[in-house]
PDB file of C-alpha atoms in Angstrom:
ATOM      1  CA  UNK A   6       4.882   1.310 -18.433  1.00  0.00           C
ATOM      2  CA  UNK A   7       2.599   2.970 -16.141  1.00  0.00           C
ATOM      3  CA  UNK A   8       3.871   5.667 -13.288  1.00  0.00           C
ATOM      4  CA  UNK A   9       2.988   3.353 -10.320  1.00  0.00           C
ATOM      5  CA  UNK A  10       5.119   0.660 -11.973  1.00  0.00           C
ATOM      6  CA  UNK A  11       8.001   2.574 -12.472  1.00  0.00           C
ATOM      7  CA  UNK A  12       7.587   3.532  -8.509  1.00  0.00           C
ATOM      8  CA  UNK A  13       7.428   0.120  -7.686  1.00  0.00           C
ATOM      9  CA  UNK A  14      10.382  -0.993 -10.040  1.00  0.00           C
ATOM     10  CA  UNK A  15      12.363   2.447  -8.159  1.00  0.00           C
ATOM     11  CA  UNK A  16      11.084   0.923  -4.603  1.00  0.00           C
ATOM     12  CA  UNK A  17      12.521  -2.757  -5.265  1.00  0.00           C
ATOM     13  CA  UNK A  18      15.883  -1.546  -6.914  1.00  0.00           C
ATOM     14  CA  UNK A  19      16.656   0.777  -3.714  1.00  0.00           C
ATOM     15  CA  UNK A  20      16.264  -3.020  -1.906  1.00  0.00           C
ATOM     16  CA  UNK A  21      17.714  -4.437  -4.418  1.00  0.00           C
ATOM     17  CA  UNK A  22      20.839  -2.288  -4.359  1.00  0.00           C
ATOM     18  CA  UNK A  23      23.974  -2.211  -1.365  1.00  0.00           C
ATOM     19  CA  UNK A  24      20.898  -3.455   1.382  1.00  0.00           C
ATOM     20  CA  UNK A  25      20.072  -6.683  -0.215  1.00  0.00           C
ATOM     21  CA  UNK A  26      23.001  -8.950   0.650  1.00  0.00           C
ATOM     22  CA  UNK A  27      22.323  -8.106   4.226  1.00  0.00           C
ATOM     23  CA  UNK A  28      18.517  -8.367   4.067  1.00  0.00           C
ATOM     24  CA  UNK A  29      17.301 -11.401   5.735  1.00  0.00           C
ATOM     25  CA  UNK A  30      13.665  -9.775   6.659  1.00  0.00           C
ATOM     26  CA  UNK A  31      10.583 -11.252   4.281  1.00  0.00           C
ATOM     27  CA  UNK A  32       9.075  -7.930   4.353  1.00  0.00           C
ATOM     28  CA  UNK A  33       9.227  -6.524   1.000  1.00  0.00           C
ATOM     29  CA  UNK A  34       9.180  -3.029   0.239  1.00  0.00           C
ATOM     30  CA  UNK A  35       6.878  -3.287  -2.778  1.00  0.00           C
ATOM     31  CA  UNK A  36       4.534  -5.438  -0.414  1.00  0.00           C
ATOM     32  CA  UNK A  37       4.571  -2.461   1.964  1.00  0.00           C
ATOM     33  CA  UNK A  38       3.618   0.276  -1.086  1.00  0.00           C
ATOM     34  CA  UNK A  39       1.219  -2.503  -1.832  1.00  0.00           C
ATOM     35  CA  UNK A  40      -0.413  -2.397   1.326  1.00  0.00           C
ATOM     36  CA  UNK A  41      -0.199   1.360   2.316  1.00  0.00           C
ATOM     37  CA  UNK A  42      -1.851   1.802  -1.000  1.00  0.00           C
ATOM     38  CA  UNK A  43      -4.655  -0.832   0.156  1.00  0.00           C
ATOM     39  CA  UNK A  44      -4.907   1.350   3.525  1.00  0.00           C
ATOM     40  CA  UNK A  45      -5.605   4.527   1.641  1.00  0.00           C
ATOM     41  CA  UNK A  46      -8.864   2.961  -0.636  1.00  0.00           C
ATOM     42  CA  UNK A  47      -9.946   1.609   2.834  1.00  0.00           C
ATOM     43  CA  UNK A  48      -9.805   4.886   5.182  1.00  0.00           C
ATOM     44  CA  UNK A  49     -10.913   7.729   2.190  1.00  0.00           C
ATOM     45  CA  UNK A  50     -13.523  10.032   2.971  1.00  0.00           C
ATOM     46  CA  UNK A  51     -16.207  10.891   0.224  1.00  0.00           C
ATOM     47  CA  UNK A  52     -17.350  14.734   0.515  1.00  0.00           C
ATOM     48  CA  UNK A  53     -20.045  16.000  -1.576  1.00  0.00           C
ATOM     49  CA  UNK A  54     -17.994  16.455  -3.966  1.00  0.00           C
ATOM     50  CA  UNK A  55     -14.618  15.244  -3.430  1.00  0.00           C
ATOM     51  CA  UNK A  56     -12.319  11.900  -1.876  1.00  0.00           C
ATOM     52  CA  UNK A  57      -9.907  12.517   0.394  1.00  0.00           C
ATOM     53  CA  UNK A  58      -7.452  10.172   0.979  1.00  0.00           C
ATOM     54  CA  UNK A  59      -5.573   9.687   4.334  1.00  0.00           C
ATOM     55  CA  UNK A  60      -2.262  11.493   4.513  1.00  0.00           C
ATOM     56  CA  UNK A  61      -0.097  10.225   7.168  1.00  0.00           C
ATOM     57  CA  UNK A  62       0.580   6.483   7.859  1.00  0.00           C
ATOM     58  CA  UNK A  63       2.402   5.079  10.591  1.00  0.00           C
ATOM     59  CA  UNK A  64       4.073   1.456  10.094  1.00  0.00           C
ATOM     60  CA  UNK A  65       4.858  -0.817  12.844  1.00  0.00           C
ATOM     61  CA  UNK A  66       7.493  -3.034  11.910  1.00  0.00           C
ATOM     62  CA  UNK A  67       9.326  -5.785  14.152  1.00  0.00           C
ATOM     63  CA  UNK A  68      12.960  -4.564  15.660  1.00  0.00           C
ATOM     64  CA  UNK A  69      14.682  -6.876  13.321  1.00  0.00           C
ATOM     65  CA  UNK A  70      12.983  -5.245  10.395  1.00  0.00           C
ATOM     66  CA  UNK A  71      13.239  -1.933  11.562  1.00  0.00           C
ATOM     67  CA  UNK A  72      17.000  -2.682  12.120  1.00  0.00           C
ATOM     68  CA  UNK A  73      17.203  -3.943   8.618  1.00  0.00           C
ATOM     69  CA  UNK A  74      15.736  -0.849   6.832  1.00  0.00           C
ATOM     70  CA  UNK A  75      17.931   1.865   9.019  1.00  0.00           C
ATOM     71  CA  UNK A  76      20.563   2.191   6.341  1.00  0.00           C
ATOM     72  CA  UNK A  77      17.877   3.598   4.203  1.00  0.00           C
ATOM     73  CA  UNK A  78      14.676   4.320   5.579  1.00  0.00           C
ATOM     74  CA  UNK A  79      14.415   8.295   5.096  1.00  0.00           C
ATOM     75  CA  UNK A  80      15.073   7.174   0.918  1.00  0.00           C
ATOM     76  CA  UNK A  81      12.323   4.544   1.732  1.00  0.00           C
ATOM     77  CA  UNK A  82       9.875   6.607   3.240  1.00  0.00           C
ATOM     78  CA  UNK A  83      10.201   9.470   0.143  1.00  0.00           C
ATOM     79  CA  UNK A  84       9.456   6.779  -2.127  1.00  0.00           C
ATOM     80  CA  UNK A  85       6.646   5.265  -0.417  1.00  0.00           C
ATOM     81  CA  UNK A  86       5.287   8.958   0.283  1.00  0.00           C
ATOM     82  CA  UNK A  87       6.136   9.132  -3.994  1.00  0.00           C
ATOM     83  CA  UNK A  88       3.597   5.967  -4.618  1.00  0.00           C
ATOM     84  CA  UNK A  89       1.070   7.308  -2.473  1.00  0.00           C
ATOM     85  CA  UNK A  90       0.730  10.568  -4.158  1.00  0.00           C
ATOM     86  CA  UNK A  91       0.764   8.594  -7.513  1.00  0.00           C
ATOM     87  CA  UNK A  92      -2.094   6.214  -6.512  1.00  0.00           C
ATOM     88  CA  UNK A  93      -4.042   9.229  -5.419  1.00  0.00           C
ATOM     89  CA  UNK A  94      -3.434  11.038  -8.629  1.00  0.00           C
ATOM     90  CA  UNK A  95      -4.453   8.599 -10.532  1.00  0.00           C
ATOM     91  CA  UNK A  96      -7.846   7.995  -8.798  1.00  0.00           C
ATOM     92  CA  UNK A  97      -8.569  11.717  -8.061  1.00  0.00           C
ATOM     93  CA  UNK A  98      -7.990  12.131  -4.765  1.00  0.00           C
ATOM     94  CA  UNK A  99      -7.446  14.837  -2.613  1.00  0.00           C
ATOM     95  CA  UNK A 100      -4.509  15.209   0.138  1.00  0.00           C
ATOM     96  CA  UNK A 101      -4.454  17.300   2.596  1.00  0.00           C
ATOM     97  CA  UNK A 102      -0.220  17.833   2.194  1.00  0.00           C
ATOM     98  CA  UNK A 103       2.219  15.142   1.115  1.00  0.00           C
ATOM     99  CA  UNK A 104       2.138  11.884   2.383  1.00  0.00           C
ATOM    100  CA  UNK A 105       3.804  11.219   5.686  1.00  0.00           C
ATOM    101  CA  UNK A 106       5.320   7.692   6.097  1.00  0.00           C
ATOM    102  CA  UNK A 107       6.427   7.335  10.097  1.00  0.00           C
ATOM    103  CA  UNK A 108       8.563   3.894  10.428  1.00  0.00           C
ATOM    104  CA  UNK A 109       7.761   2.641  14.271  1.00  0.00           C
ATOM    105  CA  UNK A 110       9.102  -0.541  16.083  1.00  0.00           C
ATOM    106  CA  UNK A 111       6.687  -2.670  18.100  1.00  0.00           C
ATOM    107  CA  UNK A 112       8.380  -4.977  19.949  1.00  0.00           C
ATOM    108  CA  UNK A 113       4.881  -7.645  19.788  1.00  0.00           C
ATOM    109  CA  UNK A 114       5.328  -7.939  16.089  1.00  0.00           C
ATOM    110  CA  UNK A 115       7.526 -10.845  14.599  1.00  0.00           C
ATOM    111  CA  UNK A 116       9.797 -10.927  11.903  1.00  0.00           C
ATOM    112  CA  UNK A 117       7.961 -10.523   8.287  1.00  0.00           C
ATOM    113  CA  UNK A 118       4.861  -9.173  10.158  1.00  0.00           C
ATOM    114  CA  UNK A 119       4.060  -5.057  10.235  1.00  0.00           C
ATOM    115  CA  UNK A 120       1.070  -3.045  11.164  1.00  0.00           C
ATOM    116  CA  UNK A 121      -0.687  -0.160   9.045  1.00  0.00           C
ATOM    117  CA  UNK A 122      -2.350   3.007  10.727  1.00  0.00           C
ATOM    118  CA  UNK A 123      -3.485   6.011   9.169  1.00  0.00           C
ATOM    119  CA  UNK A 124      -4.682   9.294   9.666  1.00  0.00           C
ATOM    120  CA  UNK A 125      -5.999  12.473   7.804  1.00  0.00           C
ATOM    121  CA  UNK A 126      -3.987  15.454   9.412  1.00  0.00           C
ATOM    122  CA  UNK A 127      -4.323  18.794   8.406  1.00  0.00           C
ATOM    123  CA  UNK A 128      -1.262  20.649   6.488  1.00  0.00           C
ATOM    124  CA  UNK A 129       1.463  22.249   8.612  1.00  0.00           C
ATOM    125  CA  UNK A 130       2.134  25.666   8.141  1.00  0.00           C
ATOM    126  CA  UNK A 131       6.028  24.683   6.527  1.00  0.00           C
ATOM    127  CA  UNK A 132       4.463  21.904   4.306  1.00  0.00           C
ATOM    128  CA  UNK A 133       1.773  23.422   1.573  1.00  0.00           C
ATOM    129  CA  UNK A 134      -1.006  21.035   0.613  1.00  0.00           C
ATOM    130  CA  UNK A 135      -0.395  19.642  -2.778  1.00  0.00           C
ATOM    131  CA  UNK A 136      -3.696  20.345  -3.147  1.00  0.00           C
ATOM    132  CA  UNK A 137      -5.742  22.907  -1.461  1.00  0.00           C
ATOM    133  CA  UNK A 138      -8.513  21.965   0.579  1.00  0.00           C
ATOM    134  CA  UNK A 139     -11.803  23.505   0.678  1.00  0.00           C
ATOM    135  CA  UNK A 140     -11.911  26.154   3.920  1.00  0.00           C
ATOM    136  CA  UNK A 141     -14.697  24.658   5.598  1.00  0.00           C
ATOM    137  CA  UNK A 142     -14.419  21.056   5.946  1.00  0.00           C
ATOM    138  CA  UNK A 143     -10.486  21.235   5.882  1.00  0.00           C
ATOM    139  CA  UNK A 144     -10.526  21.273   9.885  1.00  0.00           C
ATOM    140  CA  UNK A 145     -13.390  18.638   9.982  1.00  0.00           C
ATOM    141  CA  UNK A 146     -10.964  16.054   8.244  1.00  0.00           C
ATOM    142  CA  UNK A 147      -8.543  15.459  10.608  1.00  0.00           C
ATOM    143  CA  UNK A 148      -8.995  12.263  11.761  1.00  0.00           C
ATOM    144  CA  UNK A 149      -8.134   9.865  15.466  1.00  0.00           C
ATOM    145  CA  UNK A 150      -5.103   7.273  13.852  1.00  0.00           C
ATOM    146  CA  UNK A 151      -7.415   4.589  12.368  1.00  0.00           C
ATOM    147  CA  UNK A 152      -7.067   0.707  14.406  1.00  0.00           C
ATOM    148  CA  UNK A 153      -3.554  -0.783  13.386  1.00  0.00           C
ATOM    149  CA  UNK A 154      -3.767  -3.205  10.602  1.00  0.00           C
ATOM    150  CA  UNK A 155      -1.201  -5.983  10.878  1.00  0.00           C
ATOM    151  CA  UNK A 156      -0.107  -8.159   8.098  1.00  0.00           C
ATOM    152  CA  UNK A 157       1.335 -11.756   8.155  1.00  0.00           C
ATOM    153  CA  UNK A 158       3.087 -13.692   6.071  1.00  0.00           C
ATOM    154  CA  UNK A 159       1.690 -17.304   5.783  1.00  0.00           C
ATOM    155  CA  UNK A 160       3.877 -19.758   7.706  1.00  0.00           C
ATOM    156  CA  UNK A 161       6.530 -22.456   6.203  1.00  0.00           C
ATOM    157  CA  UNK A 162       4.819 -25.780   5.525  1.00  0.00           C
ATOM    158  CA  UNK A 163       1.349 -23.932   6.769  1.00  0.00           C
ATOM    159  CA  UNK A 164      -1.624 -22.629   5.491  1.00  0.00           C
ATOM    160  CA  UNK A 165      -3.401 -19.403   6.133  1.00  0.00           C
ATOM    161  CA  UNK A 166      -6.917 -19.273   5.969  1.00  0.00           C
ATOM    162  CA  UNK A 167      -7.881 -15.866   4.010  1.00  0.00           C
ATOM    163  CA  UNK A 168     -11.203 -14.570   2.461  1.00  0.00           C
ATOM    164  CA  UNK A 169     -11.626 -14.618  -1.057  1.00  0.00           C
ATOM    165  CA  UNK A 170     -11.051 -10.761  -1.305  1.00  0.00           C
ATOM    166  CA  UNK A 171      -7.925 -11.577   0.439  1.00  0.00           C
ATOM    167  CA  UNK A 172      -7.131 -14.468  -2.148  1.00  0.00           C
ATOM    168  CA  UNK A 173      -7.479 -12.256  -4.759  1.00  0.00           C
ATOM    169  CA  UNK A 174      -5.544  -9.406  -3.116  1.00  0.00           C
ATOM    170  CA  UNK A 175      -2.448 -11.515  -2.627  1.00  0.00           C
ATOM    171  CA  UNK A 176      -3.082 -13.042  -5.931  1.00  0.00           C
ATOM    172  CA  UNK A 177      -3.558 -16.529  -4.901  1.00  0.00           C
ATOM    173  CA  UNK A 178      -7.069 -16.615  -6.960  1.00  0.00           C
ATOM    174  CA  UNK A 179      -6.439 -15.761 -10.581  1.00  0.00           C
ATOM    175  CA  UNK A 180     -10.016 -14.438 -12.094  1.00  0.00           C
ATOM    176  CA  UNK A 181     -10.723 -13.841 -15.280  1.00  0.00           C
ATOM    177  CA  UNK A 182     -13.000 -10.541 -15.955  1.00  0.00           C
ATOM    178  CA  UNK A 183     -14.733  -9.642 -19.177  1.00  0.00           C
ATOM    179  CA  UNK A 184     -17.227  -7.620 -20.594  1.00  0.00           C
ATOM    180  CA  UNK A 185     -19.443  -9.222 -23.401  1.00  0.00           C
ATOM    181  CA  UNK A 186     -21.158  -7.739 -26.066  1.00  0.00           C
ATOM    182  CA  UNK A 187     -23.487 -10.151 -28.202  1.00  0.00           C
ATOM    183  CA  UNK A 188     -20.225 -12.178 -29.560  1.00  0.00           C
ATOM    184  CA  UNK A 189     -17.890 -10.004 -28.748  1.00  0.00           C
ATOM    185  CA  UNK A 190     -15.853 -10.838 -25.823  1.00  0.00           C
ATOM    186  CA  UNK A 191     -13.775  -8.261 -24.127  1.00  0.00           C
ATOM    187  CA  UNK A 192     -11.127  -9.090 -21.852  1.00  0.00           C
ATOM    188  CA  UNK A 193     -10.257  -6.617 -18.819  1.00  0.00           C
ATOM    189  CA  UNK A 194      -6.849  -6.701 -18.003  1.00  0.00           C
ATOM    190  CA  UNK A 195      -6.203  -2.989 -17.025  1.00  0.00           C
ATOM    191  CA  UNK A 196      -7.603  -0.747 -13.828  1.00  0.00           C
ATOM    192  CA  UNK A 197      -9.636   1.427 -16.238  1.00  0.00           C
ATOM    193  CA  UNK A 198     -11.357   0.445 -19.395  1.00  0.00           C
ATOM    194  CA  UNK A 199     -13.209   2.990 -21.075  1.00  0.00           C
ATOM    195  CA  UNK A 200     -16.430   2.426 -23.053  1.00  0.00           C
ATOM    196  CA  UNK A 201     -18.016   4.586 -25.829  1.00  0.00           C
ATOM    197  CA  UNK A 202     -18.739   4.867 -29.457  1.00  0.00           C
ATOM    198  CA  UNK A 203     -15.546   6.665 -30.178  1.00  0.00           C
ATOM    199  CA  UNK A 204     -12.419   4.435 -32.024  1.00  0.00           C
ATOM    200  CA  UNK A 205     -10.006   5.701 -29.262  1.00  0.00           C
ATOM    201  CA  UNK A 206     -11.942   3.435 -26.479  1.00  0.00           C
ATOM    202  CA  UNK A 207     -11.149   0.373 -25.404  1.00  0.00           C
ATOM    203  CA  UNK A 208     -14.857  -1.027 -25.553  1.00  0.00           C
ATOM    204  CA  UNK A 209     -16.290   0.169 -28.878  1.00  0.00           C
ATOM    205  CA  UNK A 210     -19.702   0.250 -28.988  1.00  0.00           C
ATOM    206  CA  UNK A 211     -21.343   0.546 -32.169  1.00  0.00           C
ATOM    207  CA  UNK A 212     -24.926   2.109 -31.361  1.00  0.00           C
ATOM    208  CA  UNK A 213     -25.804   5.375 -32.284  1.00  0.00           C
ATOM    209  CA  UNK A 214     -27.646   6.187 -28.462  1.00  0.00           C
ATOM    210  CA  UNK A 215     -24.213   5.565 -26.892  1.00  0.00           C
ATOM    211  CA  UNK A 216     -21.915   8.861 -26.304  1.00  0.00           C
ATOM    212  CA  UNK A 217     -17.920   9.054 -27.572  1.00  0.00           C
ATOM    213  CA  UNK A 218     -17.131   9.149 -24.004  1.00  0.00           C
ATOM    214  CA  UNK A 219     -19.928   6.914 -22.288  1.00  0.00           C
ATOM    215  CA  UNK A 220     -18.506   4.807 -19.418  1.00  0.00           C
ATOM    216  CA  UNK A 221     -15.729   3.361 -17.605  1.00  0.00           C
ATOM    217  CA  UNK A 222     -15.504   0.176 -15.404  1.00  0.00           C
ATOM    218  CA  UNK A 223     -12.924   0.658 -13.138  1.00  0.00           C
ATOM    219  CA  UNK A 224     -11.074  -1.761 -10.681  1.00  0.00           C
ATOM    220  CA  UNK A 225     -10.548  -0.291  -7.565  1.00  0.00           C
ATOM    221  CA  UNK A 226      -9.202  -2.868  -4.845  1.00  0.00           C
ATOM    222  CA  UNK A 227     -11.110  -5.967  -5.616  1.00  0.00           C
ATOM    223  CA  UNK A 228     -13.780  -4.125  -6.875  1.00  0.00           C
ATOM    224  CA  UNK A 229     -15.185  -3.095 -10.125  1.00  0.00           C
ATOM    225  CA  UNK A 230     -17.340  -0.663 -10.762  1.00  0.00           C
ATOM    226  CA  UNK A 231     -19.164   0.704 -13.874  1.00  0.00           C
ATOM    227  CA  UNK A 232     -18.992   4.442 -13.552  1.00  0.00           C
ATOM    228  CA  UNK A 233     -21.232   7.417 -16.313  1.00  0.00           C
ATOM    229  CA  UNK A 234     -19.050   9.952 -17.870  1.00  0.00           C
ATOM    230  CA  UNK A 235     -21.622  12.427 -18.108  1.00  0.00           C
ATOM    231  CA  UNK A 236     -23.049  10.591 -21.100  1.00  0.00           C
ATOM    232  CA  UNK A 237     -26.337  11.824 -23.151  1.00  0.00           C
ATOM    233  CA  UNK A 238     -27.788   8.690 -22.355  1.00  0.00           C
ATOM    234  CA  UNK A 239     -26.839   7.443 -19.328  1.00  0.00           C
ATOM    235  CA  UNK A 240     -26.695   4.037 -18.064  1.00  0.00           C
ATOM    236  CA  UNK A 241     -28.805   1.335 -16.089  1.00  0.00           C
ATOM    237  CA  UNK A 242     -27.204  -1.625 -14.121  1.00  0.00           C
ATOM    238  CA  UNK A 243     -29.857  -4.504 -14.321  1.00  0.00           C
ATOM    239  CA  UNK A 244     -32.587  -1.991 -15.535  1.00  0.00           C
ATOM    240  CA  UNK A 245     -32.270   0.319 -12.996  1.00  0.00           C
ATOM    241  CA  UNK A 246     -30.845   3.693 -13.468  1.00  0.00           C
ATOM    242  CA  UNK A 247     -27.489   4.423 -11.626  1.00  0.00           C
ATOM    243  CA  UNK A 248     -24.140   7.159 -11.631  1.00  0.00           C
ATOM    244  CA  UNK A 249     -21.793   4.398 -10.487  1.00  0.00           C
ATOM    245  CA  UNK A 250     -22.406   1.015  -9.565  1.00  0.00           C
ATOM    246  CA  UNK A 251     -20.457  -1.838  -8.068  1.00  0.00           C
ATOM    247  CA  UNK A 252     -20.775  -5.111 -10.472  1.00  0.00           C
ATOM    248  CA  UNK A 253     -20.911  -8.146  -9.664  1.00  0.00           C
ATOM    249  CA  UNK A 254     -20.552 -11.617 -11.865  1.00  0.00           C
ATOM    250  CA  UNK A 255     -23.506 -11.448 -14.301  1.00  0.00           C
ATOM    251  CA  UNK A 256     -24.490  -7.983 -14.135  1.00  0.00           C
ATOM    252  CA  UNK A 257     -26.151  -6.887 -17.164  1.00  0.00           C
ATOM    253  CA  UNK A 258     -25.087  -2.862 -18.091  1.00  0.00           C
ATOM    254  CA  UNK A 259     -27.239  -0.585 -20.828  1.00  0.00           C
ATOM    255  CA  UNK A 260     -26.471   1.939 -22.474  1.00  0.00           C
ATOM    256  CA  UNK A 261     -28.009   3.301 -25.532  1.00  0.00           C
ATOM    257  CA  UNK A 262     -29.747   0.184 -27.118  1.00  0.00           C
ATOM    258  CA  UNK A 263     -26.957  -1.932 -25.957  1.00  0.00           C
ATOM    259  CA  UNK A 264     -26.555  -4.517 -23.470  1.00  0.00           C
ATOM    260  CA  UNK A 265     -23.447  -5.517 -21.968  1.00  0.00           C
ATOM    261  CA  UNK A 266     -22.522  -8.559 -19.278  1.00  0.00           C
ATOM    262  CA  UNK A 267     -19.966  -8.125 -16.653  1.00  0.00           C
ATOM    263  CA  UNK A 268     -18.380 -11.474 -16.113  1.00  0.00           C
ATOM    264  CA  UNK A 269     -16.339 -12.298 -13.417  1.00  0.00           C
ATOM    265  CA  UNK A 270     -15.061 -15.720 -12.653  1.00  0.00           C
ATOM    266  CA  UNK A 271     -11.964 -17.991 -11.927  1.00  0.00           C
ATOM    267  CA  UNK A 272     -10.120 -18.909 -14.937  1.00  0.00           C
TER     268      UNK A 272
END
């Protein structure tokens, strides 16, 4: 079981625990490490050569709901701050300190709804960067509060008209992704899949021109992207030559000798 789902599984049995008899809110807190997550891939900052990720997030929450999560909010907000520096971990960003998670009430918001903002502050002097930043951008990062994102739940008997990102985010789509090979069909059903001629990958490729290590397609969002690992060889996306690349359905990827299609499509 991966890190982030043990976070998550942590996040829902604090809910779950003494709070949940009482808890008549439909704001999850799962959906809200969900969606802070979803914040942080929208608002990081690409450097030369690094991604920082925002590091403070403020969430607006309706008084009811902010009433509701009182009896354990400062738990809450460790364990959101926990997930945050998890997701950023995992897909090598860089913080400028630990998260901060601020819970504020806004009276305009109804019950279920919340807002998202977020900001890249720099460290204070009592709280050490978990990760040092470079001395010269460092106080070029910090960052205006980004515009408030709000989130709504769809309505009883209603429908809520969403993009198909959006379907996908909340799941409402299923796809079915896959990366084919001649006959071989490979089915992607994890956030990184890694490609090369060596037994310990997930996509084996069996051409002498293709590295051990040779690529990765990663999922980040509702994205996927096909991303070199420094391989002898390289790779092309549709005949031209590329570092990373955003795929879309039909893509065709080389590397070595080999051709592979990125498939994307509802099941």
């Amino acid at each position: 079981m991966s890190v982030l789902k043990k976070l998550e599984e942590k996040i829902q049995g604090l809910f779950e625990g003494g709070f949940s008899r009482a808890f008549k809110s439909p704001v999850q807190p799962v959906e809200l490490a969900r969606k802070l997550v979803k914040e942080m891939e929208d608002h990081k900052v690409i450097s030369v050569s690094r991604v920082y990720a925002p590091n403070e997030y403020t969430l607006f929450l309706a008084p009811e709901d902010a009433e509701q999560f009182e009896a354990y909010e400062e738990q809450l907000k460790s364990d959101l701050a926990d997930y945050l520096i998890e997701h950023a971990r995992k897909e090598g960003y860089d913080l400028l300190s630990r998260p901060i998670v601020i819970f504020e009430t806004d009276a305009d918001l109804e019950v279920g709804e919340f807002g998202i903002a977020t900001r890249m502050v720099s460290a204070a002097a009592d709280s050490p960067p978990r990760q040092a930043a470079p001395p010269e951008p460092a106080a070029g990062l910090s960052q205006e509060m980004s515009q408030t994102v709000v989130y709504r739940p769809p309505r009883p008997g209603g429908t809520m008209a969403v993009t198909a990102d959006e379907a996908r985010e909340l799941e409402l789509a299923r796809e079915c992704v896959a990366l084919v090979e001649g006959n071989r069909v490979f089915e992607v059903n994890k956030r990184v899949v890694q490609i090369g001629r060596s037994r310990q990958s997930d996509v084996v490729i069996n051409d002498p021109n293709v590295s051990r290590h040779h690529a990765e397609l990663r999922q980040r969002g509702t994205e996927y992207m096909i991303v070199d690992l420094e391989s002898t060889n390289g790779i092309e996306v549709n005949g031209r030559r590329v570092v990373n690349q955003p795929l879309n359905h039909g893509d065709i990827i080389t590397m070595g000798t080999t051709k592979v299609r990125f498939e994307r499509k509802p099941c």
